[in-house]
PDB file of N, CA and C in Angstrom:
ATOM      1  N   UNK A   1      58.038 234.279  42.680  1.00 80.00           N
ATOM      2  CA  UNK A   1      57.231 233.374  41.896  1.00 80.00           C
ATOM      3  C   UNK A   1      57.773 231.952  42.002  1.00 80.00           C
ATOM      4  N   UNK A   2      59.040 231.436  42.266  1.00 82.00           N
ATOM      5  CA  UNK A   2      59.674 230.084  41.851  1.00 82.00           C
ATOM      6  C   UNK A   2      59.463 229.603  43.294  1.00 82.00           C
ATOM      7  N   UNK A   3      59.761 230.662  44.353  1.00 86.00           N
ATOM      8  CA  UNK A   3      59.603 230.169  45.474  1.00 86.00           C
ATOM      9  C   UNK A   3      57.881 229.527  45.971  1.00 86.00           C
ATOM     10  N   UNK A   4      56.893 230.486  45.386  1.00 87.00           N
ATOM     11  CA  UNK A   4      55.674 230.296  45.757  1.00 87.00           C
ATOM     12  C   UNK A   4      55.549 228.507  44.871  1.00 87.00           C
ATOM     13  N   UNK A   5      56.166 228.853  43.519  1.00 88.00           N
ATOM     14  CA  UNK A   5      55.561 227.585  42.662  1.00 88.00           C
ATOM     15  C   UNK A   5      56.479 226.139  43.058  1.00 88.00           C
ATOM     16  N   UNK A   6      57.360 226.348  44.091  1.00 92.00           N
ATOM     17  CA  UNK A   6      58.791 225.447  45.131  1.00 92.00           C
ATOM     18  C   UNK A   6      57.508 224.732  45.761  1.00 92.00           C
ATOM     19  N   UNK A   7      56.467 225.208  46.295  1.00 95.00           N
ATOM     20  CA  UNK A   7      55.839 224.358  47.466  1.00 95.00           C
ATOM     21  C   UNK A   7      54.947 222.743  46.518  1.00 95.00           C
ATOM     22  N   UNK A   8      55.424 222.249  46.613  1.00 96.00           N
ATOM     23  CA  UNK A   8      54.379 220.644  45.712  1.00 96.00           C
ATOM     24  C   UNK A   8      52.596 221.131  45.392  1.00 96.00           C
ATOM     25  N   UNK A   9      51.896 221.502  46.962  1.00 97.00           N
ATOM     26  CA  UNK A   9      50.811 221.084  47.070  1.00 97.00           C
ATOM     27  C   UNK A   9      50.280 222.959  45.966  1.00 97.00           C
ATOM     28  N   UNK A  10      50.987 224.397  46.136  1.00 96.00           N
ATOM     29  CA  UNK A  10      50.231 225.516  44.940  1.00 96.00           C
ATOM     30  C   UNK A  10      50.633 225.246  43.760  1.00 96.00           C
ATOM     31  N   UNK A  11      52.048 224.104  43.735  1.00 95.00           N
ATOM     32  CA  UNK A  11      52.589 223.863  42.075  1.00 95.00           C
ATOM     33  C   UNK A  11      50.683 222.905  41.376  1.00 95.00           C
ATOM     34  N   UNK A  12      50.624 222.265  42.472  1.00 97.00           N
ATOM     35  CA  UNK A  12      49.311 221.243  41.779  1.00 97.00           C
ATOM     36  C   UNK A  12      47.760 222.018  42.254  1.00 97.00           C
ATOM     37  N   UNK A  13      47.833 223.093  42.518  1.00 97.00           N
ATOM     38  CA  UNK A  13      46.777 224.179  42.609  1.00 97.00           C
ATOM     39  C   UNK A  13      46.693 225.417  40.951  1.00 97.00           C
ATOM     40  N   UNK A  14      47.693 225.452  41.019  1.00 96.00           N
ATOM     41  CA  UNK A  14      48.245 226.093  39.928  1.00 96.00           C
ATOM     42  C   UNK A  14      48.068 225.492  38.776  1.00 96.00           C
ATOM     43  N   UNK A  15      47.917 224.080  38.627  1.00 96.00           N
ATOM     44  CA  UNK A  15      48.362 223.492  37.275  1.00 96.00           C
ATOM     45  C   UNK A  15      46.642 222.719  37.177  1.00 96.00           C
ATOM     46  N   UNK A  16      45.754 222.541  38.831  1.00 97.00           N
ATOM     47  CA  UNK A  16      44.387 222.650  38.086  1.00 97.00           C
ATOM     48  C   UNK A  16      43.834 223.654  37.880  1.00 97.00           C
ATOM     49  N   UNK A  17      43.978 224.970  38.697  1.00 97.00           N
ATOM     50  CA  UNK A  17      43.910 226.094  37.994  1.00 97.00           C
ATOM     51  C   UNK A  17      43.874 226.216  36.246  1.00 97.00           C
ATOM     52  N   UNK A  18      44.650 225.967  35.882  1.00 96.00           N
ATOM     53  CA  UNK A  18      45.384 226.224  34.472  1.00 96.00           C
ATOM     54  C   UNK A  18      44.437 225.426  33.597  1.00 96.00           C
ATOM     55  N   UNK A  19      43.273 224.633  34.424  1.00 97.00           N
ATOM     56  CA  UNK A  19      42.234 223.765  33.577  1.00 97.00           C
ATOM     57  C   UNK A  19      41.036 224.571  33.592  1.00 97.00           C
ATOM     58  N   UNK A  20      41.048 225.417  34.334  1.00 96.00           N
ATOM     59  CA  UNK A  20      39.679 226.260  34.534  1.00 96.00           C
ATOM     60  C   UNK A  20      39.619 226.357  36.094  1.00 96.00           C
ATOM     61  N   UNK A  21      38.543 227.877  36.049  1.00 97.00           N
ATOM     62  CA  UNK A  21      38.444 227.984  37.114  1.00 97.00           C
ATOM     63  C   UNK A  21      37.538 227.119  38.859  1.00 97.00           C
ATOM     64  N   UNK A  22      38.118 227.162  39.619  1.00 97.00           N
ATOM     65  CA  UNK A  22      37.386 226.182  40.644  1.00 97.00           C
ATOM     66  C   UNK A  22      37.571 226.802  41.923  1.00 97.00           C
ATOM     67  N   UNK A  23      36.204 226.259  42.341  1.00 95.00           N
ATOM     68  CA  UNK A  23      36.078 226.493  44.102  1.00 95.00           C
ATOM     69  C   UNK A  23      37.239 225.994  44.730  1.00 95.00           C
ATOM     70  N   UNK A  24      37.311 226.163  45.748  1.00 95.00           N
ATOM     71  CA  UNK A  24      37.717 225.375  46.984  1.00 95.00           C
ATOM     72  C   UNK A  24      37.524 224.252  47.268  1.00 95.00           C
ATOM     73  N   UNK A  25      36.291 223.989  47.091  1.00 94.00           N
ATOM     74  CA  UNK A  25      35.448 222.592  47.258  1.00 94.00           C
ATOM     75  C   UNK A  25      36.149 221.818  46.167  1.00 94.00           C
ATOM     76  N   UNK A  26      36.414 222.176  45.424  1.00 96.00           N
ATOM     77  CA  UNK A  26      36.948 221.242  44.094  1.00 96.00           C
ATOM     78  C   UNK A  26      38.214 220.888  43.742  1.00 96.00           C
ATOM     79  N   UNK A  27      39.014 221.970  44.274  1.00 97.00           N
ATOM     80  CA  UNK A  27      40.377 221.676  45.168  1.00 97.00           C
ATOM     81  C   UNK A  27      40.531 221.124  46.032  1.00 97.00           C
ATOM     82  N   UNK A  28      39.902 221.109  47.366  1.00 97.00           N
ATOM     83  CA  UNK A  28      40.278 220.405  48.106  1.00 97.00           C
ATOM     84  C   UNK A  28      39.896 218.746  47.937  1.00 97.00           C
ATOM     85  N   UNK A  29      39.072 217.998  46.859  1.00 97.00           N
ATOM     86  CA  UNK A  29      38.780 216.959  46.449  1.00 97.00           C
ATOM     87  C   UNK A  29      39.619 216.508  45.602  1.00 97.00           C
ATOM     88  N   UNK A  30      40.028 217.273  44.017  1.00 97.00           N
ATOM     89  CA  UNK A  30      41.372 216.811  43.612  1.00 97.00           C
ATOM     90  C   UNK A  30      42.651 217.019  44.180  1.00 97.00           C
ATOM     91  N   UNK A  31      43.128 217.673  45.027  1.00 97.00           N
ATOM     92  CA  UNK A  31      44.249 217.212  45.597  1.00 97.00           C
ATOM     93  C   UNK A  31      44.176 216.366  47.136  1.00 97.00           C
ATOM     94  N   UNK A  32      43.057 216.300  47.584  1.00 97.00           N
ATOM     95  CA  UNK A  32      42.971 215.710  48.460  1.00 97.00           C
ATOM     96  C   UNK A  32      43.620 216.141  50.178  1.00 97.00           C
ATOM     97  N   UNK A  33      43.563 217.397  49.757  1.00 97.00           N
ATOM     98  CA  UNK A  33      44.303 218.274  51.262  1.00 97.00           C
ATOM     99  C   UNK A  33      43.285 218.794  52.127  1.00 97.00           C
ATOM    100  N   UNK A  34      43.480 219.085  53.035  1.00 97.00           N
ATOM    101  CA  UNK A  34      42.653 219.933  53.771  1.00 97.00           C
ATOM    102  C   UNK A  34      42.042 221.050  53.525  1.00 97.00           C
ATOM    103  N   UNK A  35      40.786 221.560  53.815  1.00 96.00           N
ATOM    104  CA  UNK A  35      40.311 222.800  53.042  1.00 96.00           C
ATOM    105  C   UNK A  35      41.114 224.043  53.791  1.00 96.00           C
ATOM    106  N   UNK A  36      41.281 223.713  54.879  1.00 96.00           N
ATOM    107  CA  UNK A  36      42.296 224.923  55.384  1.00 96.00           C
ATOM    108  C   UNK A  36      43.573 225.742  54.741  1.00 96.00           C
ATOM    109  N   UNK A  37      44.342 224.450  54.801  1.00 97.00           N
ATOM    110  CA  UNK A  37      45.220 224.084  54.214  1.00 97.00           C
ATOM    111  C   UNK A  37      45.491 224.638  52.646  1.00 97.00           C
ATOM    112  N   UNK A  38      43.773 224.616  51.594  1.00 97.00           N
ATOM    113  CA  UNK A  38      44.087 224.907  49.945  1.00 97.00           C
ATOM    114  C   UNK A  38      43.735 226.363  50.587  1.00 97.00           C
ATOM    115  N   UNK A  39      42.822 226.780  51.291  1.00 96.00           N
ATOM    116  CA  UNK A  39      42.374 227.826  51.853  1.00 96.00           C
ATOM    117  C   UNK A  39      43.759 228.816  51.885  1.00 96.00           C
ATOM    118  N   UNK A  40      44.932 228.179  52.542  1.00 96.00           N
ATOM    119  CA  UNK A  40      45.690 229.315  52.820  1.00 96.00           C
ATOM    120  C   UNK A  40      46.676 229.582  51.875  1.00 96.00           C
ATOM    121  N   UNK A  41      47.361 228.096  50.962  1.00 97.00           N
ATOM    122  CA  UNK A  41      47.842 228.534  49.396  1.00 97.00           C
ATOM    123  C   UNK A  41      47.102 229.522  48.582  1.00 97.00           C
ATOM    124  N   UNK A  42      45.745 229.654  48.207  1.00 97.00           N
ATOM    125  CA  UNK A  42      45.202 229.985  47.692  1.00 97.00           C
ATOM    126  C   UNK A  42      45.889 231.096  48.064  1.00 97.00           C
ATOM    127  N   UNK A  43      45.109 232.131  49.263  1.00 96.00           N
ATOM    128  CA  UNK A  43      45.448 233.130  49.712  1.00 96.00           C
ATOM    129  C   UNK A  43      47.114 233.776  49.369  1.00 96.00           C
ATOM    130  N   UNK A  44      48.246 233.012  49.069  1.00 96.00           N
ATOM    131  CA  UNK A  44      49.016 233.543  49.111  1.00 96.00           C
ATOM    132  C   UNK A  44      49.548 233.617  47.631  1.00 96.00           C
ATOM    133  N   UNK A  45      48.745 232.596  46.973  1.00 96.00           N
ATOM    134  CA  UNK A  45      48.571 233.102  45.363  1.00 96.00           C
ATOM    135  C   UNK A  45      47.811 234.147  44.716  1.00 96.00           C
ATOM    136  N   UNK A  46      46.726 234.230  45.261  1.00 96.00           N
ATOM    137  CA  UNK A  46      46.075 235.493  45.481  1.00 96.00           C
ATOM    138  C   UNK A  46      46.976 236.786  45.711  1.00 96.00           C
ATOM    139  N   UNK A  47      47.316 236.516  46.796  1.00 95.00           N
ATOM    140  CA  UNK A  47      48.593 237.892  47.173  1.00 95.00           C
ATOM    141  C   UNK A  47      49.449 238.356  46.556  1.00 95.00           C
ATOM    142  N   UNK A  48      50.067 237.205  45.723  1.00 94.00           N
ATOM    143  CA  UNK A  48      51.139 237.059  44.573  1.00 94.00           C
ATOM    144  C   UNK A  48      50.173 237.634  43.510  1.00 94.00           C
ATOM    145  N   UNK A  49      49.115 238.040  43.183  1.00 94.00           N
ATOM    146  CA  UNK A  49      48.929 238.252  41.462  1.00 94.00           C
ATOM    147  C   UNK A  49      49.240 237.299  40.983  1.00 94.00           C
ATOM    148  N   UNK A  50      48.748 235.548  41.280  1.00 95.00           N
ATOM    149  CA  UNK A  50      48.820 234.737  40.420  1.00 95.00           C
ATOM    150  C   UNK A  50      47.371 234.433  40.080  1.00 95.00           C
ATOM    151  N   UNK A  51      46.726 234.634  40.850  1.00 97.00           N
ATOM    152  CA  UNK A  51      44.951 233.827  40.966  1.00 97.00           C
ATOM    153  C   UNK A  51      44.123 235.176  41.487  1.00 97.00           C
ATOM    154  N   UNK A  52      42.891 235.095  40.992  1.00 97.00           N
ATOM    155  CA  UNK A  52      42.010 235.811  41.240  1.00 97.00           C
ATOM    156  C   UNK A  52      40.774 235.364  41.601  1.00 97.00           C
ATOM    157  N   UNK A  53      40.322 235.828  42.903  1.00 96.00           N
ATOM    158  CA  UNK A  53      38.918 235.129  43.652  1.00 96.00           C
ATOM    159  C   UNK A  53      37.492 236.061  43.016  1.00 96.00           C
ATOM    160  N   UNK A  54      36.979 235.177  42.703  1.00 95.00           N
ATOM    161  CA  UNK A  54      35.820 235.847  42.025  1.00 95.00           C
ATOM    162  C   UNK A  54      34.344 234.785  42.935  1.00 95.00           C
ATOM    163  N   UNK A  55      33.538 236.119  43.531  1.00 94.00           N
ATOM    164  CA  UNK A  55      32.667 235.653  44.323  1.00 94.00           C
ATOM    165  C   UNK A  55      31.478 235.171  43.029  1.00 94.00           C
ATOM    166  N   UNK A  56      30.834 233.739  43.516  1.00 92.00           N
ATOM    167  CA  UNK A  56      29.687 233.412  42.538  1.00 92.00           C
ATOM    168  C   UNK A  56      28.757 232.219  43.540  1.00 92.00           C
ATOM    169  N   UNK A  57      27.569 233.481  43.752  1.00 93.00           N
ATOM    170  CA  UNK A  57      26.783 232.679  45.026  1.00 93.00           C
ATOM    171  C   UNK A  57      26.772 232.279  46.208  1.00 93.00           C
ATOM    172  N   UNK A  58      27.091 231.335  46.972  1.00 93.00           N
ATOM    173  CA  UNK A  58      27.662 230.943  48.136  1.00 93.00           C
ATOM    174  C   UNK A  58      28.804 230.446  47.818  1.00 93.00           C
ATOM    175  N   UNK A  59      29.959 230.449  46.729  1.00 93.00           N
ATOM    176  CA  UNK A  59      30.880 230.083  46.359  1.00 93.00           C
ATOM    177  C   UNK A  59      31.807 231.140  45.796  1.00 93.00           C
ATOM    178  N   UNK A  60      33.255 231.120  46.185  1.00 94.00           N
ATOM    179  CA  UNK A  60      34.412 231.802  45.861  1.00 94.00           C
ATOM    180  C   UNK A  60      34.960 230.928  44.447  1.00 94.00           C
ATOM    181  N   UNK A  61      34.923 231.063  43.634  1.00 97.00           N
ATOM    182  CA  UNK A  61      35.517 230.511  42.615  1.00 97.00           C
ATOM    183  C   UNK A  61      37.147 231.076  42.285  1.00 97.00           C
ATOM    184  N   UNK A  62      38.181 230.412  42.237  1.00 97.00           N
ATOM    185  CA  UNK A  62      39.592 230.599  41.902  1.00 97.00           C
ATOM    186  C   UNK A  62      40.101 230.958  40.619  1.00 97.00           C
ATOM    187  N   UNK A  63      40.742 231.696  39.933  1.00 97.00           N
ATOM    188  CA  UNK A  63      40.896 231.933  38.250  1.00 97.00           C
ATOM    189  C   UNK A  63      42.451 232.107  38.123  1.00 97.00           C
ATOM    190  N   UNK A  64      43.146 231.434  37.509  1.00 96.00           N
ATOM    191  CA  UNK A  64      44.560 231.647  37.299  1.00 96.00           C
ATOM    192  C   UNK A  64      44.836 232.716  36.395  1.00 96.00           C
ATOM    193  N   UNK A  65      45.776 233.803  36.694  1.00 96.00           N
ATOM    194  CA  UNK A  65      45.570 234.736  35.824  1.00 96.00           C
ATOM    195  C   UNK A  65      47.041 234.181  35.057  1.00 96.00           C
ATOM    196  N   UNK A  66      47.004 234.267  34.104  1.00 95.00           N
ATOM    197  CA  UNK A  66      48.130 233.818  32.904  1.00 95.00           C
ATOM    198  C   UNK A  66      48.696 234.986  32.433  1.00 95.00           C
ATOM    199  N   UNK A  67      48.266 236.418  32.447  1.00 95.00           N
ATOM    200  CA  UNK A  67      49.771 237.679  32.666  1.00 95.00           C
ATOM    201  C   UNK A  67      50.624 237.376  33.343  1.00 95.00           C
ATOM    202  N   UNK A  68      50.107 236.995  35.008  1.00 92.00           N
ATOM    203  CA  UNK A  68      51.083 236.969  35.971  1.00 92.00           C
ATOM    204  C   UNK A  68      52.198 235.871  35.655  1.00 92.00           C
ATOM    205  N   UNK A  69      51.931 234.419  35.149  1.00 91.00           N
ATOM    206  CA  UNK A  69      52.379 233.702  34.412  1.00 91.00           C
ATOM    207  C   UNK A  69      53.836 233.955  33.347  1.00 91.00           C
ATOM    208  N   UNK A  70      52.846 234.969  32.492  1.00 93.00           N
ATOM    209  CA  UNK A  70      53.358 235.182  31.218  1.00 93.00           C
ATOM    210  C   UNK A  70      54.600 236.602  31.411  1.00 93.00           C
ATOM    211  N   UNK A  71      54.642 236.923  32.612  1.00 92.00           N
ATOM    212  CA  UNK A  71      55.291 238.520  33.229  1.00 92.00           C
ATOM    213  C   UNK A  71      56.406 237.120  33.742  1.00 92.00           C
ATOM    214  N   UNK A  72      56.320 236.410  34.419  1.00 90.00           N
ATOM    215  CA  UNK A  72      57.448 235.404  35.307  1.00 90.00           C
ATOM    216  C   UNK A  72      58.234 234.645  34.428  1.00 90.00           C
ATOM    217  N   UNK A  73      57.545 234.674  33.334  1.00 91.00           N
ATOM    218  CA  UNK A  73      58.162 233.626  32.042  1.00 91.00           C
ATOM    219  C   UNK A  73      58.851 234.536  31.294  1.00 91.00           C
ATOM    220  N   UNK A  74      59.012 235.423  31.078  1.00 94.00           N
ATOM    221  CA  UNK A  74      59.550 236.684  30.469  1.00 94.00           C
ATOM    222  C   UNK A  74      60.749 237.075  31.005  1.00 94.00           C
ATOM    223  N   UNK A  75      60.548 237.243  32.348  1.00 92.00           N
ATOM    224  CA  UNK A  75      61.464 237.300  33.232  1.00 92.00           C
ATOM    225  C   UNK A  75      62.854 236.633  33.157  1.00 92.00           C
ATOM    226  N   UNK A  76      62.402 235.568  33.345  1.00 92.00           N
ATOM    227  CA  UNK A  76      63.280 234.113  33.326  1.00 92.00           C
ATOM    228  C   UNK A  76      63.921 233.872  32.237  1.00 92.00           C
ATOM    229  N   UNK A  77      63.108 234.060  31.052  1.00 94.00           N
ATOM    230  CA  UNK A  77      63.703 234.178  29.577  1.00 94.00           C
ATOM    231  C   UNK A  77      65.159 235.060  29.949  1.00 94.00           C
ATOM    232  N   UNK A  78      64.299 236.277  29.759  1.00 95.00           N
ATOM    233  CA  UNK A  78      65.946 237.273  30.040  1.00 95.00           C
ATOM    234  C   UNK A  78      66.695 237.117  30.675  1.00 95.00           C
ATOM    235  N   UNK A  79      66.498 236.835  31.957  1.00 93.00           N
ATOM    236  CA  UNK A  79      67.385 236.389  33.159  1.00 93.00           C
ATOM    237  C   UNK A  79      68.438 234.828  32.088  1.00 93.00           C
ATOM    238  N   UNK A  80      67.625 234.259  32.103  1.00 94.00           N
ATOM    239  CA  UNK A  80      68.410 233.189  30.746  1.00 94.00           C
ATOM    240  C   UNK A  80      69.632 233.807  29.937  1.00 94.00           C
ATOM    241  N   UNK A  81      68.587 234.651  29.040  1.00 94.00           N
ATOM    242  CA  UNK A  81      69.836 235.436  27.942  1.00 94.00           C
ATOM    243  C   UNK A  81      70.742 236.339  28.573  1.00 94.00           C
ATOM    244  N   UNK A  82      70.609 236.753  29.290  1.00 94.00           N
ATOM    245  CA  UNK A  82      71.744 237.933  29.567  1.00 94.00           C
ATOM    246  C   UNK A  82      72.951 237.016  30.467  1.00 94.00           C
ATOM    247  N   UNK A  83      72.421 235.251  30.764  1.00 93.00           N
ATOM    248  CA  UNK A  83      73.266 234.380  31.393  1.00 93.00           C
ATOM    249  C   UNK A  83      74.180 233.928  30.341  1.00 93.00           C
ATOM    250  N   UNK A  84      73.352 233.619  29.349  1.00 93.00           N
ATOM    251  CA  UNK A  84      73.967 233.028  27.859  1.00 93.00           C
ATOM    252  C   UNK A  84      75.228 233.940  27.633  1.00 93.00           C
ATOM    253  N   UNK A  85      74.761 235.360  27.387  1.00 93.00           N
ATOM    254  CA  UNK A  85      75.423 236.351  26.839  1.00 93.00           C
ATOM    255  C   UNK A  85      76.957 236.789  28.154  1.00 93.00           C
ATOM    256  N   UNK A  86      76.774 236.553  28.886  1.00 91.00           N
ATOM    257  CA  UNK A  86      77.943 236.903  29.913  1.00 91.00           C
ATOM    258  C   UNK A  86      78.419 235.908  30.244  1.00 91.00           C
ATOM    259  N   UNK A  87      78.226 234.239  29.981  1.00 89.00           N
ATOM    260  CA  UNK A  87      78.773 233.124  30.532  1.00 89.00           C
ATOM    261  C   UNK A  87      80.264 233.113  30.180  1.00 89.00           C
ATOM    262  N   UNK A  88      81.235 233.839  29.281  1.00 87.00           N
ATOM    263  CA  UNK A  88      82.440 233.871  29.531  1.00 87.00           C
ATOM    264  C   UNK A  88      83.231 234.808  30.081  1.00 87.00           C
ATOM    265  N   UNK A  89      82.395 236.264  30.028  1.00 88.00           N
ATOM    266  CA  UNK A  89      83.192 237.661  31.056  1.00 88.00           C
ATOM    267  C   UNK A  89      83.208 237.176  31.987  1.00 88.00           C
ATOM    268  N   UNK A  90      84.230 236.443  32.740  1.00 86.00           N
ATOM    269  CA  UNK A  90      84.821 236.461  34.444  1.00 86.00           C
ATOM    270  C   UNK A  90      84.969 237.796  35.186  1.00 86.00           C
ATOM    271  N   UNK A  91      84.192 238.445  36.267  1.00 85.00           N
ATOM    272  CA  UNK A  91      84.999 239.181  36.944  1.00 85.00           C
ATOM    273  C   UNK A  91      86.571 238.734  37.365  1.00 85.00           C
ATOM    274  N   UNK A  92      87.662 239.529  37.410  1.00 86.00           N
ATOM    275  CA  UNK A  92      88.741 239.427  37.850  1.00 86.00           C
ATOM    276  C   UNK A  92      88.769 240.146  39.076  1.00 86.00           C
ATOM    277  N   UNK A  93      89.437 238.785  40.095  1.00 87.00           N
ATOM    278  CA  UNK A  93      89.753 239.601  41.653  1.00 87.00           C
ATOM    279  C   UNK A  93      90.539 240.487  41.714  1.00 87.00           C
TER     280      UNK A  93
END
């Protein structure tokens, strides 16, 4: 997940995502990239269980799913606390 959300151009796919759902067409106008290009982030957010393509007409519309979100944020939390909680046990060589 940190790695997919590492790249600039799915961090700002992701975060219009997070305004509602949108074509392609509407992505590739607010960020100003190539349609290929949102074409193939998409796809690999898609792959990830972050976004979900929902066909409507001659248009693919994009939907951020916020479990997948809310499962990575959870994560990280704990990964956090159990850092908190062990930051003075040193292994000894």
């Amino acid at each position: 997940m940190i790695k997919l959300l590492a790249d600039p151009l799915r961090a700002q796919l992701v975060d219009l995502l997070a305004q509602g759902p949108a074509c392609t067409c509407h992505l590739v106008a607010d960020t100003g990239a190539k349609q290929p290009n949102v074409s193939g982030h998409l796809r690999q957010l898609r792959d990830a269980g972050l976004v979900a393509a929902e066909p409507h007409g001659r248009f693919t519309y994009y939907r951020l799913l916020p479990e997948a979100l809310e499962a990575a944020a959870a994560q990280l939390t704990e990964l956090a606390a159990r850092a908190r909680t062990n930051a003075g046990s040193r292994r000894e060589c």
